[in-house]
Tab-separated table of C-alpha atoms in Angstrom:
chain	number	residue	atom	x	y	z
C	269	UNK	CA	-5.519	-33.885	-31.153
C	270	UNK	CA	-3.141	-30.954	-31.452
C	271	UNK	CA	-4.286	-28.774	-28.574
C	272	UNK	CA	-3.832	-25.052	-29.274
C	273	UNK	CA	-6.373	-23.629	-26.820
C	274	UNK	CA	-4.184	-23.063	-23.773
C	275	UNK	CA	-5.436	-19.474	-23.428
C	276	UNK	CA	-8.764	-20.993	-22.364
C	277	UNK	CA	-7.399	-23.866	-20.250
C	278	UNK	CA	-3.945	-25.423	-20.296
C	279	UNK	CA	-3.902	-29.071	-21.341
C	280	UNK	CA	-2.554	-31.573	-20.679
C	281	UNK	CA	-1.489	-31.094	-17.072
C	282	UNK	CA	1.708	-32.501	-15.603
C	283	UNK	CA	1.201	-36.065	-14.363
C	284	UNK	CA	1.968	-34.848	-10.843
C	285	UNK	CA	-1.193	-32.696	-10.955
C	286	UNK	CA	-3.420	-35.688	-11.710
C	287	UNK	CA	-1.752	-37.674	-8.942
C	288	UNK	CA	-2.152	-34.852	-6.421
C	289	UNK	CA	-5.888	-34.495	-7.084
C	290	UNK	CA	-6.540	-38.228	-6.784
C	291	UNK	CA	-4.299	-38.621	-3.747
C	292	UNK	CA	-6.073	-35.772	-1.959
C	293	UNK	CA	-9.532	-37.195	-2.629
C	294	UNK	CA	-8.534	-40.702	-1.525
C	295	UNK	CA	-6.361	-39.888	1.489
C	296	UNK	CA	-7.228	-36.381	2.737
C	297	UNK	CA	-10.818	-35.937	1.598
C	298	UNK	CA	-11.984	-34.215	4.789
C	299	UNK	CA	-12.985	-30.587	5.302
C	300	UNK	CA	-9.948	-28.334	5.924
C	301	UNK	CA	-10.076	-26.042	8.926
C	302	UNK	CA	-13.356	-27.440	10.243
C	303	UNK	CA	-12.404	-30.431	12.395
C	304	UNK	CA	-9.501	-31.474	14.583
C	305	UNK	CA	-8.980	-35.010	13.323
C	306	UNK	CA	-5.998	-36.137	11.269
C	307	UNK	CA	-7.612	-35.993	7.838
C	308	UNK	CA	-8.932	-32.451	8.351
C	309	UNK	CA	-5.508	-31.321	9.553
C	310	UNK	CA	-3.827	-32.887	6.509
C	311	UNK	CA	-6.366	-31.198	4.217
C	312	UNK	CA	-5.540	-27.864	5.865
C	313	UNK	CA	-1.848	-28.493	5.258
C	314	UNK	CA	-2.559	-28.892	1.537
C	315	UNK	CA	-4.059	-25.402	1.393
C	316	UNK	CA	-1.098	-23.904	3.254
C	317	UNK	CA	1.393	-25.753	1.041
C	318	UNK	CA	-0.181	-24.346	-2.121
C	319	UNK	CA	-0.182	-20.825	-0.679
C	320	UNK	CA	3.515	-21.268	0.067
C	321	UNK	CA	4.133	-22.442	-3.499
C	322	UNK	CA	2.383	-19.304	-4.749
C	323	UNK	CA	4.609	-17.187	-2.500
C	324	UNK	CA	7.709	-18.788	-3.985
C	325	UNK	CA	6.526	-18.288	-7.540
C	326	UNK	CA	5.467	-14.664	-7.060
C	327	UNK	CA	8.158	-13.632	-4.559
C	328	UNK	CA	6.106	-12.622	-1.526
C	329	UNK	CA	6.501	-13.654	2.118
C	330	UNK	CA	2.988	-13.891	3.565
C	331	UNK	CA	0.993	-16.903	2.295
C	332	UNK	CA	-2.243	-15.389	3.599
C	333	UNK	CA	-2.067	-12.666	0.963
C	334	UNK	CA	-2.974	-15.393	-1.547
C	335	UNK	CA	-6.748	-15.905	-1.465
C	336	UNK	CA	-8.282	-18.997	-3.055
C	337	UNK	CA	-11.249	-18.527	-5.369
C	338	UNK	CA	-13.071	-20.645	-7.954
C	339	UNK	CA	-11.439	-18.887	-10.932
C	340	UNK	CA	-10.025	-15.551	-12.088
C	341	UNK	CA	-13.573	-14.286	-12.663
C	342	UNK	CA	-14.412	-14.683	-8.989
C	343	UNK	CA	-11.089	-13.067	-8.068
C	344	UNK	CA	-11.883	-10.062	-10.253
C	345	UNK	CA	-15.385	-9.722	-8.840
C	346	UNK	CA	-14.061	-9.850	-5.285
C	347	UNK	CA	-11.409	-7.223	-6.037
C	348	UNK	CA	-13.565	-4.824	-8.077
C	349	UNK	CA	-16.684	-4.956	-5.916
C	350	UNK	CA	-14.751	-5.199	-2.690
C	351	UNK	CA	-12.893	-1.898	-2.978
C	352	UNK	CA	-15.485	0.439	-4.534
C	353	UNK	CA	-18.537	2.337	-3.337
C	354	UNK	CA	-21.161	4.625	-4.927
C	355	UNK	CA	-19.596	7.804	-6.247
C	356	UNK	CA	-16.289	6.175	-7.149
C	357	UNK	CA	-14.630	6.245	-10.570
C	358	UNK	CA	-12.799	3.331	-12.204
C	359	UNK	CA	-10.366	3.343	-15.139
C	360	UNK	CA	-9.998	0.344	-17.410
C	361	UNK	CA	-9.186	-0.340	-21.071
C	362	UNK	CA	-10.898	-1.513	-24.238
C	363	UNK	CA	-8.838	-4.733	-24.222
C	364	UNK	CA	-10.530	-6.266	-21.203
C	365	UNK	CA	-12.253	-9.614	-20.907
C	366	UNK	CA	-15.915	-9.661	-19.886
C	367	UNK	CA	-14.757	-10.865	-16.468
C	368	UNK	CA	-13.722	-7.244	-15.934
C	369	UNK	CA	-16.261	-5.432	-18.101
C	370	UNK	CA	-19.416	-7.101	-16.794
C	371	UNK	CA	-18.721	-6.414	-13.098
C	372	UNK	CA	-18.002	-2.798	-14.056
C	373	UNK	CA	-21.278	-2.577	-15.970
C	374	UNK	CA	-23.099	-3.944	-12.926
C	375	UNK	CA	-21.484	-1.312	-10.696
C	376	UNK	CA	-22.623	1.448	-13.061
C	377	UNK	CA	-26.138	0.765	-11.723
C	378	UNK	CA	-24.901	1.983	-8.344
C	379	UNK	CA	-23.416	5.325	-9.397
C	380	UNK	CA	-19.908	4.029	-10.000
C	381	UNK	CA	-18.544	5.452	-13.245
C	382	UNK	CA	-16.056	3.824	-15.606
C	383	UNK	CA	-13.661	5.300	-18.164
C	384	UNK	CA	-12.520	2.956	-20.948
C	385	UNK	CA	-9.067	3.955	-22.213
C	386	UNK	CA	-8.844	2.987	-25.874
C	387	UNK	CA	-6.031	0.785	-27.128
C	388	UNK	CA	-4.550	1.150	-30.600
C	389	UNK	CA	-5.320	-1.267	-33.438
C	390	UNK	CA	-2.660	-3.687	-32.144
C	391	UNK	CA	-4.110	-3.713	-28.641
C	392	UNK	CA	-1.410	-1.508	-27.122
C	393	UNK	CA	-2.178	0.804	-24.181
C	394	UNK	CA	-0.401	4.117	-23.649
C	395	UNK	CA	0.136	4.713	-19.890
C	396	UNK	CA	-0.221	8.460	-20.501
C	397	UNK	CA	-3.816	7.844	-21.559
C	398	UNK	CA	-4.414	6.127	-18.232
C	399	UNK	CA	-2.940	9.133	-16.450
C	400	UNK	CA	-5.108	11.577	-18.407
C	401	UNK	CA	-8.242	9.658	-17.393
C	402	UNK	CA	-7.636	10.082	-13.639
C	403	UNK	CA	-10.229	12.094	-11.711
C	404	UNK	CA	-10.350	13.264	-8.127
C	405	UNK	CA	-12.694	10.380	-7.266
C	406	UNK	CA	-10.784	7.653	-9.144
C	407	UNK	CA	-10.637	4.707	-6.785
C	408	UNK	CA	-9.375	1.877	-8.993
C	409	UNK	CA	-7.427	1.158	-12.185
C	410	UNK	CA	-7.945	-2.319	-13.602
C	411	UNK	CA	-6.182	-3.682	-16.677
C	412	UNK	CA	-5.321	-7.006	-18.177
C	413	UNK	CA	-1.663	-8.036	-18.166
C	414	UNK	CA	-1.913	-9.532	-21.650
C	415	UNK	CA	-4.881	-9.552	-24.006
C	416	UNK	CA	-6.628	-12.885	-24.435
C	417	UNK	CA	-7.362	-11.845	-28.045
C	418	UNK	CA	-4.120	-10.386	-29.401
C	419	UNK	CA	-1.623	-11.432	-26.737
C	420	UNK	CA	-0.558	-7.783	-26.420
C	421	UNK	CA	1.292	-7.084	-23.177
C	422	UNK	CA	0.134	-4.118	-21.106
C	423	UNK	CA	2.844	-1.993	-19.400
C	424	UNK	CA	1.667	-2.850	-15.888
C	425	UNK	CA	4.816	-1.560	-14.201
C	426	UNK	CA	4.364	1.930	-15.665
C	427	UNK	CA	0.642	1.975	-14.944
C	428	UNK	CA	1.279	0.759	-11.409
C	429	UNK	CA	3.704	3.609	-10.788
C	430	UNK	CA	1.080	6.093	-11.980
C	431	UNK	CA	-1.469	4.523	-9.635
C	432	UNK	CA	0.954	4.786	-6.708
C	433	UNK	CA	1.701	8.421	-7.553
C	434	UNK	CA	-1.992	9.297	-7.294
C	435	UNK	CA	-2.879	6.972	-4.413
C	436	UNK	CA	-5.158	4.806	-6.569
C	437	UNK	CA	-5.571	1.043	-6.235
C	438	UNK	CA	-4.325	-1.022	-9.181
C	439	UNK	CA	-5.782	-4.421	-10.046
C	440	UNK	CA	-4.176	-6.608	-12.726
C	441	UNK	CA	-5.992	-9.414	-14.542
C	442	UNK	CA	-3.193	-11.942	-14.995
C	443	UNK	CA	-5.364	-14.619	-16.604
C	444	UNK	CA	-2.989	-14.930	-19.579
C	445	UNK	CA	0.320	-14.429	-17.772
C	446	UNK	CA	0.277	-15.960	-14.272
C	447	UNK	CA	2.614	-18.942	-14.296
C	448	UNK	CA	3.903	-18.093	-17.782
C	449	UNK	CA	5.727	-14.777	-17.364
C	450	UNK	CA	7.896	-14.309	-14.244
C	451	UNK	CA	6.075	-11.869	-11.937
C	452	UNK	CA	7.740	-10.471	-8.814
C	453	UNK	CA	4.973	-9.092	-6.600
C	454	UNK	CA	7.530	-7.800	-4.100
C	455	UNK	CA	8.606	-5.254	-6.735
C	456	UNK	CA	5.687	-4.832	-9.141
C	457	UNK	CA	3.552	-1.845	-8.040
C	458	UNK	CA	0.175	-3.591	-8.034
C	459	UNK	CA	-2.299	-3.835	-5.169
C	460	UNK	CA	-4.269	-6.851	-6.366
C	461	UNK	CA	-3.706	-9.521	-8.994
C	462	UNK	CA	-6.324	-11.999	-10.198
C	463	UNK	CA	-5.234	-15.348	-11.626
C	464	UNK	CA	-6.854	-18.575	-12.772
C	465	UNK	CA	-5.430	-21.819	-11.478
C	466	UNK	CA	-6.283	-23.754	-14.636
C	467	UNK	CA	-4.228	-21.868	-17.235
C	468	UNK	CA	-0.556	-20.985	-16.862
C	469	UNK	CA	-0.400	-22.274	-13.278
C	470	UNK	CA	-1.243	-25.752	-14.647
C	471	UNK	CA	-3.852	-26.582	-12.009
C	472	UNK	CA	-7.347	-28.034	-12.423
C	473	UNK	CA	-10.427	-26.061	-13.389
C	474	UNK	CA	-12.369	-24.601	-10.488
C	475	UNK	CA	-9.275	-23.017	-8.948
C	476	UNK	CA	-8.260	-19.377	-8.824
C	477	UNK	CA	-6.231	-16.946	-6.751
C	478	UNK	CA	-6.455	-13.296	-5.754
C	479	UNK	CA	-3.304	-11.650	-4.447
C	480	UNK	CA	-4.193	-8.827	-2.042
C	481	UNK	CA	-1.422	-6.505	-0.843
C	482	UNK	CA	-1.108	-6.083	2.957
C	483	UNK	CA	-2.464	-2.524	2.950
C	484	UNK	CA	-5.662	-3.453	1.059
C	485	UNK	CA	-8.842	-4.523	2.828
C	486	UNK	CA	-11.810	-5.537	0.696
C	487	UNK	CA	-15.468	-6.106	1.402
C	488	UNK	CA	-16.034	-9.873	1.190
C	489	UNK	CA	-17.934	-11.159	-1.819
C	490	UNK	CA	-19.695	-13.674	0.421
C	491	UNK	CA	-20.016	-14.478	4.107
C	492	UNK	CA	-20.381	-17.805	5.864
C	493	UNK	CA	-18.554	-20.614	7.579
C	494	UNK	CA	-14.795	-20.340	7.886
C	495	UNK	CA	-13.998	-22.750	10.706
C	496	UNK	CA	-12.504	-19.835	12.646
C	497	UNK	CA	-14.262	-17.670	15.265
C	498	UNK	CA	-17.364	-19.840	14.915
C	499	UNK	CA	-18.882	-18.218	17.999
C	500	UNK	CA	-18.899	-14.863	16.157
C	501	UNK	CA	-22.000	-14.055	14.076
C	502	UNK	CA	-19.949	-11.689	11.933
C	503	UNK	CA	-17.341	-12.481	9.289
C	504	UNK	CA	-13.747	-12.685	10.590
C	505	UNK	CA	-11.654	-9.599	9.864
C	506	UNK	CA	-8.370	-11.375	9.086
C	507	UNK	CA	-7.174	-12.884	5.799
C	508	UNK	CA	-7.614	-15.382	4.307
C	509	UNK	CA	-10.749	-16.278	6.322
C	510	UNK	CA	-12.351	-12.898	5.589
C	511	UNK	CA	-12.592	-13.858	1.904
C	512	UNK	CA	-12.815	-17.669	1.908
C	513	UNK	CA	-16.211	-18.659	3.299
C	514	UNK	CA	-17.418	-22.188	2.631
C	515	UNK	CA	-15.682	-25.465	1.915
C	516	UNK	CA	-12.631	-25.104	-0.277
C	517	UNK	CA	-11.925	-27.116	-3.428
C	518	UNK	CA	-9.208	-29.019	-1.603
C	519	UNK	CA	-8.464	-31.585	-4.354
C	520	UNK	CA	-8.281	-28.794	-6.936
C	521	UNK	CA	-5.984	-26.742	-4.717
C	522	UNK	CA	-3.791	-29.811	-4.197
C	523	UNK	CA	-3.516	-30.092	-7.983
C	524	UNK	CA	-2.779	-26.375	-8.232
C	525	UNK	CA	0.075	-26.758	-5.764
C	526	UNK	CA	1.469	-29.601	-7.847
C	527	UNK	CA	1.220	-27.485	-11.006
C	528	UNK	CA	3.142	-24.629	-9.388
C	529	UNK	CA	5.748	-27.067	-8.066
C	530	UNK	CA	6.214	-28.360	-11.616
C	531	UNK	CA	6.835	-24.796	-12.881
C	532	UNK	CA	9.380	-24.159	-10.130
C	533	UNK	CA	11.167	-27.465	-10.767
C	534	UNK	CA	11.352	-27.057	-14.550
C	535	UNK	CA	12.305	-23.341	-14.389
C	536	UNK	CA	9.740	-20.785	-15.410
C	537	UNK	CA	12.249	-19.050	-17.666
C	538	UNK	CA	12.931	-22.254	-19.602
C	539	UNK	CA	9.231	-22.978	-20.015
C	540	UNK	CA	8.624	-19.418	-21.209
C	541	UNK	CA	11.524	-19.675	-23.659
C	542	UNK	CA	9.916	-22.779	-25.177
C	543	UNK	CA	6.556	-21.036	-25.654
C	544	UNK	CA	8.207	-17.959	-27.184
C	545	UNK	CA	10.139	-20.164	-29.612
C	546	UNK	CA	6.921	-21.834	-30.782
C	547	UNK	CA	5.035	-18.553	-31.096
C	548	UNK	CA	7.841	-16.804	-32.955
C	549	UNK	CA	8.105	-19.634	-35.482
C	550	UNK	CA	4.329	-19.735	-35.959
C	551	UNK	CA	4.016	-15.972	-36.447
C	552	UNK	CA	6.909	-15.805	-38.903
C	553	UNK	CA	5.588	-18.700	-41.005
C	554	UNK	CA	1.945	-17.607	-41.034
C	555	UNK	CA	2.886	-14.040	-41.998
C	556	UNK	CA	3.985	-15.385	-45.399
C	557	UNK	CA	0.729	-17.218	-46.178
C	558	UNK	CA	-1.437	-15.207	-48.620
C	559	UNK	CA	-4.911	-14.412	-47.358
C	560	UNK	CA	-4.080	-14.668	-43.653
C	561	UNK	CA	-4.199	-11.631	-41.407
C	562	UNK	CA	-2.459	-11.581	-38.016
C	563	UNK	CA	-3.774	-9.328	-35.245
C	564	UNK	CA	-1.652	-7.784	-32.531
C	565	UNK	CA	2.111	-7.223	-32.349
C	566	UNK	CA	4.506	-9.639	-34.033
C	567	UNK	CA	7.426	-8.395	-31.926
C	568	UNK	CA	7.836	-11.000	-29.161
C	569	UNK	CA	8.804	-8.294	-26.645
C	570	UNK	CA	5.265	-6.911	-26.916
C	571	UNK	CA	3.217	-10.080	-26.741
C	572	UNK	CA	2.677	-13.502	-25.220
C	573	UNK	CA	0.156	-16.320	-25.507
C	574	UNK	CA	-2.855	-15.714	-27.717
C	575	UNK	CA	-2.280	-15.446	-31.475
C	576	UNK	CA	-5.337	-14.278	-33.405
C	577	UNK	CA	-5.643	-14.710	-37.167
C	578	UNK	CA	-8.292	-14.678	-39.883
C	579	UNK	CA	-8.387	-16.230	-43.342
C	580	UNK	CA	-9.776	-13.774	-45.886
C	581	UNK	CA	-13.385	-12.917	-44.974
C	582	UNK	CA	-14.325	-16.356	-43.671
C	583	UNK	CA	-16.164	-16.482	-40.377
C	584	UNK	CA	-13.679	-17.334	-37.630
C	585	UNK	CA	-15.910	-19.981	-36.049
C	586	UNK	CA	-16.185	-21.710	-39.446
C	587	UNK	CA	-12.386	-21.878	-39.787
C	588	UNK	CA	-12.011	-23.101	-36.200
C	589	UNK	CA	-14.528	-25.860	-36.925
C	590	UNK	CA	-12.622	-26.898	-40.060
C	591	UNK	CA	-9.384	-27.039	-38.096
C	592	UNK	CA	-11.083	-29.293	-35.584
C	593	UNK	CA	-12.962	-31.573	-37.990
C	594	UNK	CA	-10.413	-31.906	-40.800
C	595	UNK	CA	-7.104	-31.616	-38.971
C	596	UNK	CA	-7.897	-32.443	-35.318
C	597	UNK	CA	-6.471	-29.085	-34.233
C	598	UNK	CA	-8.172	-27.446	-31.246
C	599	UNK	CA	-8.377	-23.654	-31.447
C	600	UNK	CA	-11.023	-21.121	-30.475
C	601	UNK	CA	-13.007	-19.013	-32.925
C	602	UNK	CA	-15.307	-15.986	-32.508
C	603	UNK	CA	-15.219	-13.272	-29.813
C	604	UNK	CA	-13.381	-14.927	-26.875
C	605	UNK	CA	-15.598	-13.178	-24.282
C	606	UNK	CA	-13.899	-9.870	-25.147
C	607	UNK	CA	-16.176	-7.825	-27.441
C	608	UNK	CA	-14.519	-4.489	-26.621
C	609	UNK	CA	-11.148	-5.879	-27.689
C	610	UNK	CA	-12.587	-7.097	-30.983
C	611	UNK	CA	-14.254	-3.748	-31.516
C	612	UNK	CA	-10.884	-2.101	-30.913
C	613	UNK	CA	-9.008	-4.204	-33.493
C	614	UNK	CA	-11.900	-4.211	-35.987
C	615	UNK	CA	-12.991	-7.852	-35.749
C	616	UNK	CA	-16.267	-7.633	-33.849
C	617	UNK	CA	-18.270	-9.069	-36.744
C	618	UNK	CA	-15.814	-11.707	-37.968
C	619	UNK	CA	-14.140	-12.618	-34.686
C	620	UNK	CA	-10.741	-14.297	-34.879
C	621	UNK	CA	-9.264	-17.778	-34.843
C	622	UNK	CA	-7.086	-17.981	-31.759
C	623	UNK	CA	-4.048	-20.249	-31.480
C	624	UNK	CA	-2.470	-20.443	-28.023
C	625	UNK	CA	0.421	-22.891	-27.630
C	626	UNK	CA	1.451	-24.160	-24.219
C	627	UNK	CA	4.441	-25.776	-22.581
C	628	UNK	CA	3.575	-29.277	-23.807
C	629	UNK	CA	3.167	-28.330	-27.460
C	630	UNK	CA	5.983	-29.280	-29.836
C	631	UNK	CA	7.540	-27.697	-32.883
C	632	UNK	CA	6.190	-30.568	-34.996
C	633	UNK	CA	2.661	-29.684	-33.878
C	634	UNK	CA	3.213	-26.035	-34.800
C	635	UNK	CA	4.393	-27.135	-38.257
C	636	UNK	CA	1.198	-29.180	-38.675
C	637	UNK	CA	-0.871	-26.111	-37.768
C	638	UNK	CA	0.963	-24.042	-40.364
C	639	UNK	CA	0.368	-26.703	-43.033
C	640	UNK	CA	-3.325	-26.769	-42.181
C	641	UNK	CA	-3.557	-22.987	-42.502
C	642	UNK	CA	-1.729	-23.079	-45.833
C	643	UNK	CA	-4.377	-25.465	-47.149
C	644	UNK	CA	-7.293	-23.532	-45.699
C	645	UNK	CA	-5.919	-20.284	-47.163
C	646	UNK	CA	-6.806	-21.685	-50.614
C	647	UNK	CA	-10.518	-21.825	-49.743
C	648	UNK	CA	-12.757	-19.797	-52.043
């Protein structure tokens, strides 16, 4: 199979990730932070090691600002619901994934209002439109870092500066960028950043991270056992225990640490350069195929990751199925859990076929994808 669905989950993983998961389950399969025996202590060290790897990758000092979750969706729910209350106002965009939109829709039941700043037809957001949407009761701005439909990059630095100017919290959904684009959280003006472990960070599924800046304190999404202050009937106040009730996915987190270590060893800039090279070649070649429409920017400075296309008026899921069945090419068709984004770019009915190359894809594989699209473009 030629795997071009890395925007959903990166695959394959580095061999070190597989080894780390298995090694953890076989050698350190105890409950971290709950017991004082050797295996439990070693399991706890795995969690700390992965937090430290995250600190290195994202340039922060305190490992306890990195909160482990099950996925970016849980991170977003914790951040959005944890910092708002009835009467608050939230600003977001029309390029968001349902992992942002659905929690916001739920909060609307509790007198929390949302303004959706509209992107242009390429998925671009104007920071001035964010600024114009601010109200006196605006509590939170939440935007994606890059669209999972068009790959369009959002100017998070500019939006973050606006948020700081007005004393508003800023949450970034880095589902499509964490581990892929260098992000320096010591300089970027964001208060929270949600990330999946299983995409650009190269970890297993069932892992996620929420970065919480030191000045931010959220309501926990859940309460329960933490292994700390067990005599206290109330949730601990300190991070990470405040947000991490219940047994952690220790083998998954071990794999996540190995994935991050791989990125650091190979050089994130080199890995990114490889992806950009593949995407640029793909976009240039496909733009010359009659009957194919490309969505989102073609300028590589404005995009990363997801490349959405359609062939004539064919249903996107139908084309994705043909790519799978005839050519053994894995893509994703339809709406990509982002209906507002498709509405914005005019593809809500047709959807799009999404190609998303990763670090282990090759130029030869990209050429095979282009050949397949050339053949499918002749469909009548």
